[in-house]
């Protein structure tokens, strides 16, 4: 956004306004508050309305709207009954009905931007909210388009940052080896190792392909070309999945069904998708080739099909069939093809969007296949503040045979980093309670004076203004200071004395005590033996790791029971589907999951 503002002029570039409206639940709550009704009472009434469908209105819930007559499940019986029997509720709802859908507040679209050919004030009124950091158009996205402004949607993807971090780390290592840097933008799209990784469904952290449902689709499709990845992104949506077109696509790809085309002229258009209409661009090309549409006219046809406007579709059918007839195509066949286009336009996806996402997906798969340590280190660093994701990514790193070294103040930096081809060093930034400033202080001291020898040496050399007692304790409990003492219990025992000695050392240095006696005192402090003790019980040690890292790192509370557990359970929960076959049609169904297993 900053780039286009600088390039085209800040007076010509603006983000787009969004209007929040008073939807069914919100209008009930707001109206009840103004009427002075008890919050609990209004809350109970509002909660009678279901979360789905998202566009449910009060008229729908009461059964008064045309939509509710066509879709009776929109009517909320309990809400309707309460309205009919409770005078106070009726007063609330009647007033709310008058206010529903009115604009409640203005906001800013996250990525929607308009770029005007001249100063924006010539094309649109502008708006700045109180305390806002910039202007937005007063026209929303639809009105902005209606007055001729060109809209752009800029997506901020964390994955792009991950790719950038990984490539920079890879190129540093390649430079040390005297190798040329890689350019992620010029990768060949036929890399066998990348497709092999996808076929094995090792898609954790691979952009757009990591969800459970998507992995199931990847497993069935077995992508082996870039076109297949584009299709994966386009097909993994409720419409295509529920319509059966995905199963048809997969069957045709693997030769289990015949690839056919409605007309010979359509083979070049539909061959990459095995005769199935997957993309909006294919709808446009069919109209162009069969009926002589211009691309602009074909885009209008695509939009009409997407919006399902009957009167517009009737006009487009006449135009299409007339154009097809002019090209010598049988009228019945033209009508059938139009019906087919209309059916698939509902599910069609924009191929240019899908291709852009597929490229990022392929780049992440390539990085994971060829440079797994740098890639997984970047992935872990991007989600350091999300414990669930860190645990998932650590499990994936180990699954692809990477060694994850524990946090270590003598080796770790703020982010996770690749130590070599097969090892990742835990980032200190992922330790809860240890901020960036504290880590920077540690790294600076380590860079200046080398590795820390013990906790007293550590306390003397770091900036006391940036590391407090809570940070010390987090570092000890997480295992980040294990190299400085025989065990964590000893570190915690030594901590108070080490901190006092460091504070005294700092005060002496500040007071300029560099005389003979001061030197002797400092030397005495440095040589004073630190007390040690026996290690904590394993339960306390692991509890400290869970408190500071969000998970167990050096073991698990059930480790001592593994022998007993193995006698009564034959598989970890996460591996059940790999160990037990699905039930046959005449076998008893279990009740613990949507896919049952014979045990």
Coordinates of C-alpha atoms in Angstrom, one line a residue:
X1 CA 0.0 0.0 0.0
X2 CA 2.9 2.4 0.8
X3 CA 4.5 1.4 -2.5
X4 CA 1.6 2.3 -4.7
X5 CA 1.0 5.5 -2.6
X6 CA 4.6 6.6 -3.3
X7 CA 4.5 5.5 -7.0
X8 CA 1.2 7.0 -8.0
X9 CA 0.9 9.9 -5.5
X10 CA -0.6 9.9 -2.0
X11 CA -3.4 12.2 -3.2
X12 CA -4.4 9.5 -5.8
X13 CA -4.3 6.4 -3.6
X14 CA -6.7 5.5 -0.8
X15 CA -8.0 2.5 1.1
X16 CA -11.8 1.8 0.8
X17 CA -14.4 2.4 3.5
X18 CA -16.5 -0.5 4.9
X19 CA -19.8 0.1 6.6
X20 CA -20.9 -2.0 9.5
X21 CA -24.7 -2.5 9.6
X22 CA -27.0 -3.4 12.4
X23 CA -27.5 -7.2 11.8
X24 CA -30.2 -9.2 13.6
X25 CA -28.4 -10.0 16.9
X26 CA -26.6 -6.7 17.1
X27 CA -29.7 -4.6 16.6
X28 CA -31.6 -6.6 19.3
X29 CA -28.8 -5.9 21.8
X30 CA -28.4 -2.2 20.9
X31 CA -32.2 -1.6 21.0
X32 CA -32.5 -3.4 24.3
X33 CA -29.7 -1.3 25.8
X34 CA -31.4 1.9 24.7
X35 CA -34.8 0.7 26.1
X36 CA -33.1 0.0 29.4
X37 CA -34.0 -3.7 29.4
X38 CA -31.8 -5.9 31.6
X39 CA -28.7 -7.2 29.7
X40 CA -29.4 -10.8 30.7
X41 CA -32.9 -10.7 29.3
X42 CA -31.8 -9.2 25.9
X43 CA -28.9 -11.6 25.7
X44 CA -31.2 -14.6 26.1
X45 CA -33.5 -13.2 23.3
X46 CA -30.5 -12.5 21.0
X47 CA -29.0 -16.0 21.6
X48 CA -32.2 -17.6 20.3
X49 CA -31.1 -16.6 16.8
X50 CA -28.6 -19.1 15.3
X51 CA -25.1 -18.2 14.1
X52 CA -25.8 -19.6 10.7
X53 CA -26.8 -18.6 8.1
X54 CA -24.8 -15.4 8.4
X55 CA -27.5 -13.4 6.5
X56 CA -30.4 -14.4 8.8
X57 CA -32.6 -11.4 9.4
X58 CA -35.3 -10.8 12.0
X59 CA -37.9 -11.0 9.2
X60 CA -36.5 -14.5 8.4
X61 CA -36.6 -15.6 12.0
X62 CA -40.3 -14.6 12.3
X63 CA -41.2 -16.3 9.0
X64 CA -42.3 -13.0 7.3
X65 CA -39.7 -12.8 4.5
X66 CA -39.9 -14.2 1.0
X67 CA -36.6 -16.0 1.7
X68 CA -38.0 -17.7 4.8
X69 CA -41.0 -19.0 2.8
X70 CA -38.6 -20.6 0.3
X71 CA -36.3 -21.8 3.0
X72 CA -38.5 -22.8 6.1
X73 CA -35.4 -23.7 8.1
X74 CA -34.6 -20.0 8.4
X75 CA -37.6 -19.6 10.8
X76 CA -36.7 -19.7 14.4
X77 CA -39.7 -21.3 16.1
X78 CA -38.8 -20.4 19.7
X79 CA -38.1 -16.8 18.8
X80 CA -41.3 -16.5 16.8
X81 CA -43.3 -18.0 19.7
X82 CA -41.7 -15.6 22.2
X83 CA -42.5 -12.6 19.9
X84 CA -46.2 -13.7 19.8
X85 CA -46.6 -14.3 23.5
X86 CA -44.4 -11.7 25.3
X87 CA -45.5 -8.0 24.9
X88 CA -42.1 -6.6 26.0
X89 CA -40.3 -8.8 23.5
X90 CA -42.7 -7.8 20.8
X91 CA -42.0 -4.1 21.5
X92 CA -38.2 -4.8 21.4
X93 CA -38.4 -6.7 18.1
X94 CA -40.8 -4.3 16.4
X95 CA -38.4 -1.4 17.1
X96 CA -35.4 -3.5 16.1
X97 CA -37.1 -4.4 12.8
X98 CA -37.2 -0.7 11.9
X99 CA -33.5 -0.3 12.6
X100 CA -32.2 -3.5 11.1
X101 CA -29.6 -3.1 8.3
X102 CA -29.1 0.6 9.0
X103 CA -25.4 1.6 9.0
X104 CA -23.9 1.4 12.5
X105 CA -20.3 2.3 12.0
X106 CA -17.6 3.0 9.4
X107 CA -14.3 1.1 9.1
X108 CA -11.4 0.5 6.7
X109 CA -11.1 -2.5 4.4
X110 CA -8.0 -4.4 5.3
X111 CA -6.5 -4.6 1.8
X112 CA -8.9 -2.8 -0.5
X113 CA -7.3 0.1 -2.3
X114 CA -8.3 2.5 -5.1
X115 CA -5.9 4.2 -7.5
X116 CA -7.3 7.2 -9.3
X117 CA -5.9 8.9 -12.4
X118 CA -6.0 12.2 -10.7
X119 CA -6.5 13.6 -7.2
X120 CA -9.0 11.4 -5.4
X121 CA -11.1 14.4 -4.3
X122 CA -12.1 14.8 -8.0
X123 CA -13.7 11.3 -7.9
X124 CA -14.8 10.5 -4.4
X125 CA -15.6 12.2 -1.0
X126 CA -13.0 11.1 1.6
X127 CA -13.4 10.3 5.3
X128 CA -11.1 10.1 8.3
X129 CA -12.2 8.5 11.5
X130 CA -11.3 10.0 14.8
X131 CA -7.7 9.1 15.6
X132 CA -7.4 7.4 12.2
X133 CA -4.1 7.2 10.5
X134 CA -5.3 8.0 7.0
X135 CA -8.1 8.8 4.6
X136 CA -10.5 6.3 3.1
X137 CA -13.1 6.8 0.3
X138 CA -16.6 7.5 1.5
X139 CA -17.8 5.2 -1.4
X140 CA -17.7 1.6 -0.5
X141 CA -16.4 -1.0 -2.9
X142 CA -19.6 -1.2 -4.9
X143 CA -20.1 2.5 -5.2
X144 CA -16.4 3.1 -5.9
X145 CA -16.7 0.7 -8.8
X146 CA -19.9 2.4 -10.0
X147 CA -18.1 5.8 -10.3
X148 CA -15.3 4.2 -12.3
X149 CA -12.5 3.8 -9.7
X150 CA -10.2 0.8 -10.2
X151 CA -10.1 -1.4 -7.1
X152 CA -7.1 -3.5 -5.9
X153 CA -7.0 -6.0 -3.1
X154 CA -3.5 -6.4 -1.5
X155 CA -3.1 -9.5 0.5
X156 CA -0.6 -9.6 3.4
X157 CA 0.6 -13.2 3.6
X158 CA 2.8 -14.4 6.4
X159 CA 4.1 -17.1 4.1
X160 CA 5.9 -14.5 1.9
X161 CA 7.9 -13.4 5.0
X162 CA 8.6 -17.1 5.8
X163 CA 9.9 -17.6 2.2
X164 CA 12.0 -14.4 2.5
X165 CA 13.6 -15.5 5.8
X166 CA 14.3 -19.0 4.5
X167 CA 15.9 -17.9 1.2
X168 CA 18.1 -15.4 3.1
X169 CA 19.3 -18.1 5.5
X170 CA 19.9 -20.5 2.6
X171 CA 21.9 -18.0 0.6
X172 CA 24.1 -17.2 3.6
X173 CA 25.0 -20.9 3.9
X174 CA 25.5 -21.2 0.1
X175 CA 27.8 -18.2 0.1
X176 CA 30.0 -19.9 2.8
X177 CA 30.2 -22.9 0.5
X178 CA 31.1 -20.7 -2.5
X179 CA 27.7 -21.5 -4.2
X180 CA 25.5 -19.2 -6.2
X181 CA 22.4 -17.8 -4.4
X182 CA 19.0 -19.2 -5.2
X183 CA 16.3 -17.0 -6.8
X184 CA 12.9 -18.2 -5.5
X185 CA 11.2 -16.4 -8.5
X186 CA 13.0 -18.5 -11.1
X187 CA 12.4 -22.0 -9.8
X188 CA 11.6 -24.7 -12.4
X189 CA 8.0 -25.9 -11.8
X190 CA 8.8 -29.5 -12.6
X191 CA 10.9 -30.4 -9.7
X192 CA 10.4 -34.1 -8.9
X193 CA 11.4 -33.9 -5.2
X194 CA 8.7 -31.2 -4.6
X195 CA 5.9 -33.3 -6.2
X196 CA 7.1 -36.4 -4.4
X197 CA 6.8 -34.5 -1.1
X198 CA 3.2 -33.5 -2.1
X199 CA 2.3 -37.0 -3.0
X200 CA 3.5 -38.2 0.4
X201 CA 1.1 -35.6 1.9
X202 CA 3.9 -34.0 3.9
X203 CA 2.2 -30.7 3.4
X204 CA 2.4 -29.3 7.0
X205 CA 3.5 -25.6 6.5
X206 CA 3.0 -25.8 2.7
X207 CA 0.9 -22.8 1.8
X208 CA -2.8 -23.6 1.2
X209 CA -2.2 -27.4 1.3
X210 CA -1.8 -28.1 5.0
X211 CA -5.4 -28.6 6.3
X212 CA -6.7 -32.1 7.0
X213 CA -9.3 -31.8 4.2
X214 CA -6.7 -30.5 1.7
X215 CA -4.3 -33.3 2.5
X216 CA -7.1 -35.8 1.8
X217 CA -7.6 -34.2 -1.6
X218 CA -3.9 -34.1 -2.3
X219 CA -3.7 -37.8 -1.5
X220 CA -6.5 -38.6 -3.9
X221 CA -5.3 -36.3 -6.7
X222 CA -1.5 -37.1 -6.5
X223 CA -0.4 -33.9 -8.2
X224 CA 2.5 -34.2 -10.6
X225 CA 2.3 -30.9 -12.6
X226 CA 2.0 -27.2 -11.7
X227 CA -1.5 -27.2 -13.3
X228 CA -2.6 -29.8 -10.8
X229 CA -1.6 -27.5 -7.9
X230 CA -3.6 -24.7 -9.5
X231 CA -6.6 -27.0 -9.7
X232 CA -6.1 -28.1 -6.1
X233 CA -6.5 -24.5 -4.8
X234 CA -9.5 -23.9 -7.0
X235 CA -11.3 -27.2 -6.2
X236 CA -10.9 -27.2 -2.5
X237 CA -14.1 -25.2 -1.8
X238 CA -17.5 -26.4 -0.5
X239 CA -19.3 -26.0 -3.9
X240 CA -17.0 -28.1 -6.0
X241 CA -16.5 -30.7 -3.2
X242 CA -20.3 -31.1 -2.7
X243 CA -21.2 -31.1 -6.4
X244 CA -19.2 -34.2 -7.3
X245 CA -17.0 -32.3 -9.8
X246 CA -13.9 -33.0 -7.7
X247 CA -14.4 -36.7 -7.8
X248 CA -15.0 -36.5 -11.6
X249 CA -11.8 -34.5 -12.0
X250 CA -9.8 -37.0 -10.0
X251 CA -11.3 -40.0 -11.9
X252 CA -10.5 -38.5 -15.2
X253 CA -6.9 -37.6 -14.2
X254 CA -6.2 -41.2 -13.2
X255 CA -7.9 -42.7 -16.2
X256 CA -10.8 -44.2 -14.3
X257 CA -13.2 -42.1 -16.3
X258 CA -13.2 -41.0 -19.9
X259 CA -12.0 -37.5 -20.7
X260 CA -14.6 -36.0 -23.1
X261 CA -15.3 -32.5 -24.4
X262 CA -18.7 -31.0 -25.3
X263 CA -17.3 -29.8 -28.6
X264 CA -14.0 -30.4 -30.4
X265 CA -13.2 -26.6 -30.3
X266 CA -13.2 -26.8 -26.5
X267 CA -10.4 -29.4 -26.2
X268 CA -7.5 -26.8 -26.0
X269 CA -9.5 -24.9 -23.3
X270 CA -10.5 -27.9 -21.1
X271 CA -7.6 -30.3 -21.7
X272 CA -5.5 -29.0 -18.6
X273 CA -8.5 -29.8 -16.4
X274 CA -9.5 -33.2 -18.1
X275 CA -12.6 -31.8 -19.7
X276 CA -14.0 -30.3 -16.5
X277 CA -14.8 -26.6 -16.3
X278 CA -12.9 -25.5 -13.2
X279 CA -12.0 -21.8 -13.8
X280 CA -14.0 -18.7 -14.6
X281 CA -11.5 -17.9 -17.4
X282 CA -12.6 -21.2 -19.1
X283 CA -16.2 -20.0 -19.1
X284 CA -15.0 -16.8 -20.8
X285 CA -12.9 -18.7 -23.4
X286 CA -15.7 -21.0 -24.3
X287 CA -18.0 -18.0 -24.9
X288 CA -15.3 -16.4 -27.0
X289 CA -14.5 -19.5 -29.1
X290 CA -18.0 -20.9 -29.6
X291 CA -20.1 -17.8 -29.7
X292 CA -17.7 -15.0 -30.9
X293 CA -17.8 -13.0 -27.6
X294 CA -15.2 -10.4 -27.1
X295 CA -13.3 -11.0 -23.8
X296 CA -15.0 -7.9 -22.3
X297 CA -18.4 -9.4 -23.3
X298 CA -17.3 -12.8 -22.0
X299 CA -16.5 -11.2 -18.6
X300 CA -20.0 -9.7 -18.5
X301 CA -21.4 -13.2 -19.2
X302 CA -19.2 -14.7 -16.3
X303 CA -20.5 -12.0 -13.9
X304 CA -24.1 -12.6 -14.9
X305 CA -23.7 -16.3 -14.3
X306 CA -22.1 -15.7 -11.0
X307 CA -24.8 -13.4 -9.8
X308 CA -27.6 -15.7 -11.1
X309 CA -29.8 -12.9 -12.4
X310 CA -32.6 -14.6 -14.5
X311 CA -33.4 -11.7 -16.7
X312 CA -29.7 -11.0 -17.5
X313 CA -29.1 -14.8 -18.1
X314 CA -32.0 -14.9 -20.5
X315 CA -30.4 -12.1 -22.6
X316 CA -27.0 -13.8 -22.5
X317 CA -28.5 -17.1 -23.6
X318 CA -30.0 -15.5 -26.7
X319 CA -26.7 -13.8 -27.5
X320 CA -24.7 -17.0 -26.9
X321 CA -27.0 -19.2 -29.0
X322 CA -27.0 -16.7 -31.9
X323 CA -23.2 -16.4 -31.8
X324 CA -22.9 -20.2 -31.8
X325 CA -25.3 -20.5 -34.7
X326 CA -23.2 -18.0 -36.7
X327 CA -20.2 -20.4 -36.1
X328 CA -22.2 -23.3 -37.4
X329 CA -22.9 -25.0 -34.1
X330 CA -26.1 -27.0 -33.6
X331 CA -28.7 -25.1 -31.6
X332 CA -29.4 -28.0 -29.2
X333 CA -25.7 -28.5 -28.6
X334 CA -25.2 -24.7 -28.0
X335 CA -28.1 -24.7 -25.5
X336 CA -26.6 -27.7 -23.7
X337 CA -23.2 -26.1 -23.5
X338 CA -24.7 -22.9 -22.2
X339 CA -26.5 -25.0 -19.5
X340 CA -23.1 -26.6 -18.7
X341 CA -21.4 -23.3 -18.4
X342 CA -24.1 -21.9 -16.2
X343 CA -23.8 -24.9 -13.9
X344 CA -20.0 -24.7 -13.5
X345 CA -19.9 -20.9 -13.4
X346 CA -21.5 -21.3 -9.9
X347 CA -18.4 -23.2 -8.8
X348 CA -15.8 -21.7 -11.1
X349 CA -12.8 -20.0 -9.5
X350 CA -10.6 -17.2 -10.8
X351 CA -7.6 -19.0 -12.3
X352 CA -5.2 -16.1 -12.0
X353 CA -5.9 -16.0 -8.2
X354 CA -5.5 -19.8 -7.9
X355 CA -2.3 -19.7 -10.0
X356 CA -0.7 -17.1 -7.8
X357 CA -1.6 -19.1 -4.7
X358 CA -0.3 -22.3 -6.3
X359 CA 3.0 -20.6 -7.0
X360 CA 3.5 -19.7 -3.4
X361 CA 2.4 -23.3 -2.5
X362 CA 5.0 -24.7 -4.9
X363 CA 7.7 -22.5 -3.6
X364 CA 7.1 -23.6 0.0
X365 CA 7.0 -27.2 -1.1
X366 CA 10.3 -26.8 -2.9
X367 CA 12.0 -25.2 0.1
X368 CA 10.7 -27.9 2.4
X369 CA 11.9 -30.6 0.0
X370 CA 15.4 -29.2 -0.6
X371 CA 16.2 -27.0 2.4
X372 CA 14.0 -28.4 5.2
X373 CA 16.1 -27.0 8.1
X374 CA 16.0 -23.4 6.9
X375 CA 12.4 -23.6 5.9
X376 CA 11.1 -25.2 9.1
X377 CA 13.2 -22.7 11.2
X378 CA 11.5 -19.8 9.3
X379 CA 8.1 -21.4 9.8
X380 CA 8.7 -21.8 13.6
X381 CA 10.0 -18.3 13.9
X382 CA 6.9 -16.9 12.2
X383 CA 4.5 -18.4 14.8
X384 CA 6.7 -18.3 17.9
X385 CA 3.9 -16.7 19.9
X386 CA 1.4 -19.5 19.0
X387 CA 2.2 -22.5 21.2
X388 CA -0.2 -24.9 19.4
X389 CA 1.4 -24.1 16.0
X390 CA 5.0 -24.4 17.5
X391 CA 4.2 -27.9 18.9
X392 CA 2.7 -28.9 15.5
X393 CA 5.7 -27.6 13.6
X394 CA 8.2 -29.2 16.0
X395 CA 6.5 -32.6 15.5
X396 CA 6.7 -32.1 11.7
X397 CA 10.4 -31.2 11.9
X398 CA 11.1 -34.4 13.8
X399 CA 8.9 -36.4 11.4
X400 CA 11.1 -35.3 8.4
X401 CA 14.1 -36.3 10.5
X402 CA 15.4 -32.9 11.6
X403 CA 17.1 -32.5 15.0
X404 CA 15.6 -29.7 17.1
X405 CA 18.2 -28.6 19.6
X406 CA 16.9 -27.1 22.9
X407 CA 17.2 -23.4 23.6
X408 CA 20.7 -22.4 24.7
X409 CA 21.9 -19.0 25.7
X410 CA 25.3 -19.9 24.3
X411 CA 23.9 -20.9 20.9
X412 CA 20.4 -19.6 20.3
X413 CA 19.4 -16.2 18.8
X414 CA 15.9 -14.6 19.0
X415 CA 14.5 -16.7 16.1
X416 CA 14.8 -20.4 15.3
X417 CA 17.8 -21.0 13.1
X418 CA 19.2 -23.8 11.0
X419 CA 22.5 -25.1 12.5
X420 CA 23.2 -27.3 9.5
X421 CA 21.3 -29.3 6.9
X422 CA 19.6 -31.5 9.5
X423 CA 19.5 -29.4 12.7
X424 CA 17.5 -26.4 14.0
X425 CA 18.4 -24.4 17.1
X426 CA 15.5 -23.3 19.3
X427 CA 14.9 -19.6 19.3
X428 CA 15.0 -17.8 22.6
X429 CA 12.1 -15.6 21.4
X430 CA 9.8 -18.6 21.8
X431 CA 10.5 -18.8 25.6
X432 CA 7.5 -17.2 27.4
X433 CA 8.5 -14.2 29.5
X434 CA 11.7 -13.5 27.5
X435 CA 11.3 -10.5 25.3
X436 CA 13.3 -9.3 22.3
X437 CA 15.2 -6.7 24.3
X438 CA 16.4 -9.4 26.7
X439 CA 17.5 -11.7 23.9
X440 CA 19.3 -8.9 22.1
X441 CA 21.2 -8.1 25.4
X442 CA 22.2 -11.8 25.7
X443 CA 23.4 -12.0 22.0
X444 CA 25.3 -8.7 22.3
X445 CA 27.2 -9.9 25.4
X446 CA 27.9 -13.3 23.9
X447 CA 29.2 -11.7 20.7
X448 CA 31.5 -9.3 22.6
X449 CA 32.9 -11.8 25.2
X450 CA 32.3 -15.3 23.9
X451 CA 30.3 -18.1 25.6
X452 CA 29.0 -17.7 29.1
X453 CA 31.0 -19.8 31.6
X454 CA 28.5 -19.9 34.5
X455 CA 25.5 -18.0 35.9
X456 CA 27.7 -15.5 37.7
X457 CA 29.6 -14.7 34.5
X458 CA 26.2 -14.4 32.7
X459 CA 24.8 -12.0 35.4
X460 CA 27.9 -9.8 35.2
X461 CA 28.0 -9.4 31.5
X462 CA 24.4 -8.8 30.5
X463 CA 22.5 -5.5 30.7
X464 CA 20.6 -5.7 34.1
X465 CA 18.2 -3.0 32.8
X466 CA 16.8 -5.4 30.2
X467 CA 16.8 -8.7 32.2
X468 CA 14.9 -9.0 35.4
X469 CA 14.3 -11.9 37.8
X470 CA 11.3 -13.2 35.8
X471 CA 13.4 -13.4 32.7
X472 CA 16.2 -15.3 34.6
X473 CA 13.7 -17.8 35.9
X474 CA 12.1 -18.3 32.5
X475 CA 15.5 -19.0 31.0
X476 CA 16.3 -21.5 33.8
X477 CA 13.0 -23.3 33.7
X478 CA 13.0 -23.6 29.9
X479 CA 16.5 -25.2 29.9
X480 CA 18.1 -22.3 28.1
X481 CA 20.8 -22.1 30.8
X482 CA 21.5 -25.8 31.2
X483 CA 25.1 -25.4 30.0
X484 CA 26.0 -23.1 33.0
X485 CA 25.5 -25.6 35.8
X486 CA 25.0 -29.3 36.5
X487 CA 21.2 -29.0 36.6
X488 CA 18.3 -26.5 36.8
X489 CA 17.8 -26.9 40.5
X490 CA 21.4 -25.7 41.0
X491 CA 20.9 -22.8 38.7
X492 CA 17.9 -21.7 40.7
X493 CA 19.9 -22.1 43.9
X494 CA 22.8 -20.0 42.5
X495 CA 20.6 -17.3 41.0
X496 CA 20.2 -15.0 44.1
X497 CA 23.9 -15.0 44.9
X498 CA 24.9 -14.5 41.3
X499 CA 22.5 -11.5 40.9
X500 CA 23.8 -9.9 44.1
X501 CA 27.4 -10.3 43.0
X502 CA 26.6 -8.8 39.6
X503 CA 24.8 -5.9 41.2
X504 CA 27.8 -5.2 43.5
X505 CA 30.2 -5.5 40.5
X506 CA 28.1 -3.0 38.6
X507 CA 28.0 -0.5 41.5
X508 CA 31.7 -0.8 42.0
X509 CA 32.4 -0.2 38.3
X510 CA 30.0 2.8 38.3
X511 CA 31.8 4.2 41.4
X512 CA 35.2 3.9 39.7
X513 CA 36.6 1.3 42.2
X514 CA 39.5 0.1 40.2
X515 CA 42.1 0.2 43.0
X516 CA 44.0 -2.7 44.3
X517 CA 41.4 -3.7 46.8
X518 CA 38.5 -3.5 44.3
X519 CA 40.4 -5.7 41.9
X520 CA 41.0 -8.3 44.6
X521 CA 37.3 -8.2 45.6
X522 CA 36.2 -8.7 42.0
X523 CA 38.6 -11.5 41.6
X524 CA 37.3 -13.1 44.8
X525 CA 33.7 -12.9 43.6
X526 CA 34.6 -14.5 40.3
X527 CA 36.4 -17.4 41.9
X528 CA 33.8 -18.0 44.6
X529 CA 32.5 -21.6 44.1
X530 CA 28.7 -21.6 43.4
X531 CA 26.5 -24.1 45.4
X532 CA 25.0 -27.1 43.7
X533 CA 22.2 -29.5 44.6
X534 CA 20.5 -32.5 43.2
X535 CA 18.1 -32.1 40.2
X536 CA 14.4 -31.6 40.7
X537 CA 12.0 -34.5 40.2
X538 CA 11.2 -35.0 36.5
X539 CA 7.6 -33.8 37.0
X540 CA 8.8 -30.4 38.2
X541 CA 11.4 -30.1 35.5
X542 CA 8.8 -30.9 32.8
X543 CA 6.3 -28.5 34.4
X544 CA 8.8 -25.7 34.1
X545 CA 9.3 -26.5 30.4
X546 CA 5.5 -26.5 29.8
X547 CA 5.2 -23.2 31.7
X548 CA 7.9 -21.4 29.7
X549 CA 7.7 -23.2 26.3
X550 CA 4.1 -24.2 26.2
X551 CA 5.0 -27.9 25.8
X552 CA 7.3 -30.6 27.1
X553 CA 10.7 -30.6 25.4
X554 CA 13.1 -33.0 27.2
X555 CA 10.5 -35.7 28.0
X556 CA 6.9 -36.4 28.8
X557 CA 5.1 -37.0 32.1
X558 CA 4.0 -40.5 30.8
X559 CA 7.5 -41.6 30.0
X560 CA 7.9 -43.7 33.2
X561 CA 4.6 -45.4 32.4
X562 CA 5.3 -46.2 28.7
X563 CA 5.9 -49.9 29.4
X564 CA 2.5 -50.3 31.1
X565 CA 0.7 -48.1 28.5
X566 CA 2.2 -50.3 25.7
X567 CA 0.6 -53.3 27.3
X568 CA -2.9 -51.8 27.1
X569 CA -2.8 -49.5 24.1
X570 CA -1.3 -50.5 20.7
X571 CA -1.1 -47.1 19.0
X572 CA -0.8 -43.4 19.8
X573 CA -4.1 -41.6 19.2
X574 CA -2.7 -39.5 16.3
X575 CA -1.6 -42.7 14.4
X576 CA -4.9 -44.7 14.7
X577 CA -5.8 -44.3 11.1
X578 CA -2.4 -45.7 10.0
X579 CA -2.8 -48.8 12.2
X580 CA -6.5 -49.8 11.9
X581 CA -8.5 -50.4 8.8
X582 CA -11.9 -48.7 8.2
X583 CA -14.9 -50.8 9.0
X584 CA -16.5 -52.8 6.3
X585 CA -20.2 -52.3 5.4
X586 CA -21.4 -55.1 7.8
X587 CA -19.1 -54.3 10.7
X588 CA -20.2 -52.6 13.9
X589 CA -19.6 -48.8 13.9
X590 CA -17.8 -47.1 16.8
X591 CA -19.0 -43.9 18.4
X592 CA -15.8 -42.0 18.9
X593 CA -15.1 -40.5 15.5
X594 CA -16.6 -39.8 12.1
X595 CA -14.5 -42.6 10.6
X596 CA -14.7 -45.7 12.7
X597 CA -12.0 -48.4 12.9
X598 CA -11.8 -52.1 13.6
X599 CA -9.9 -52.5 16.9

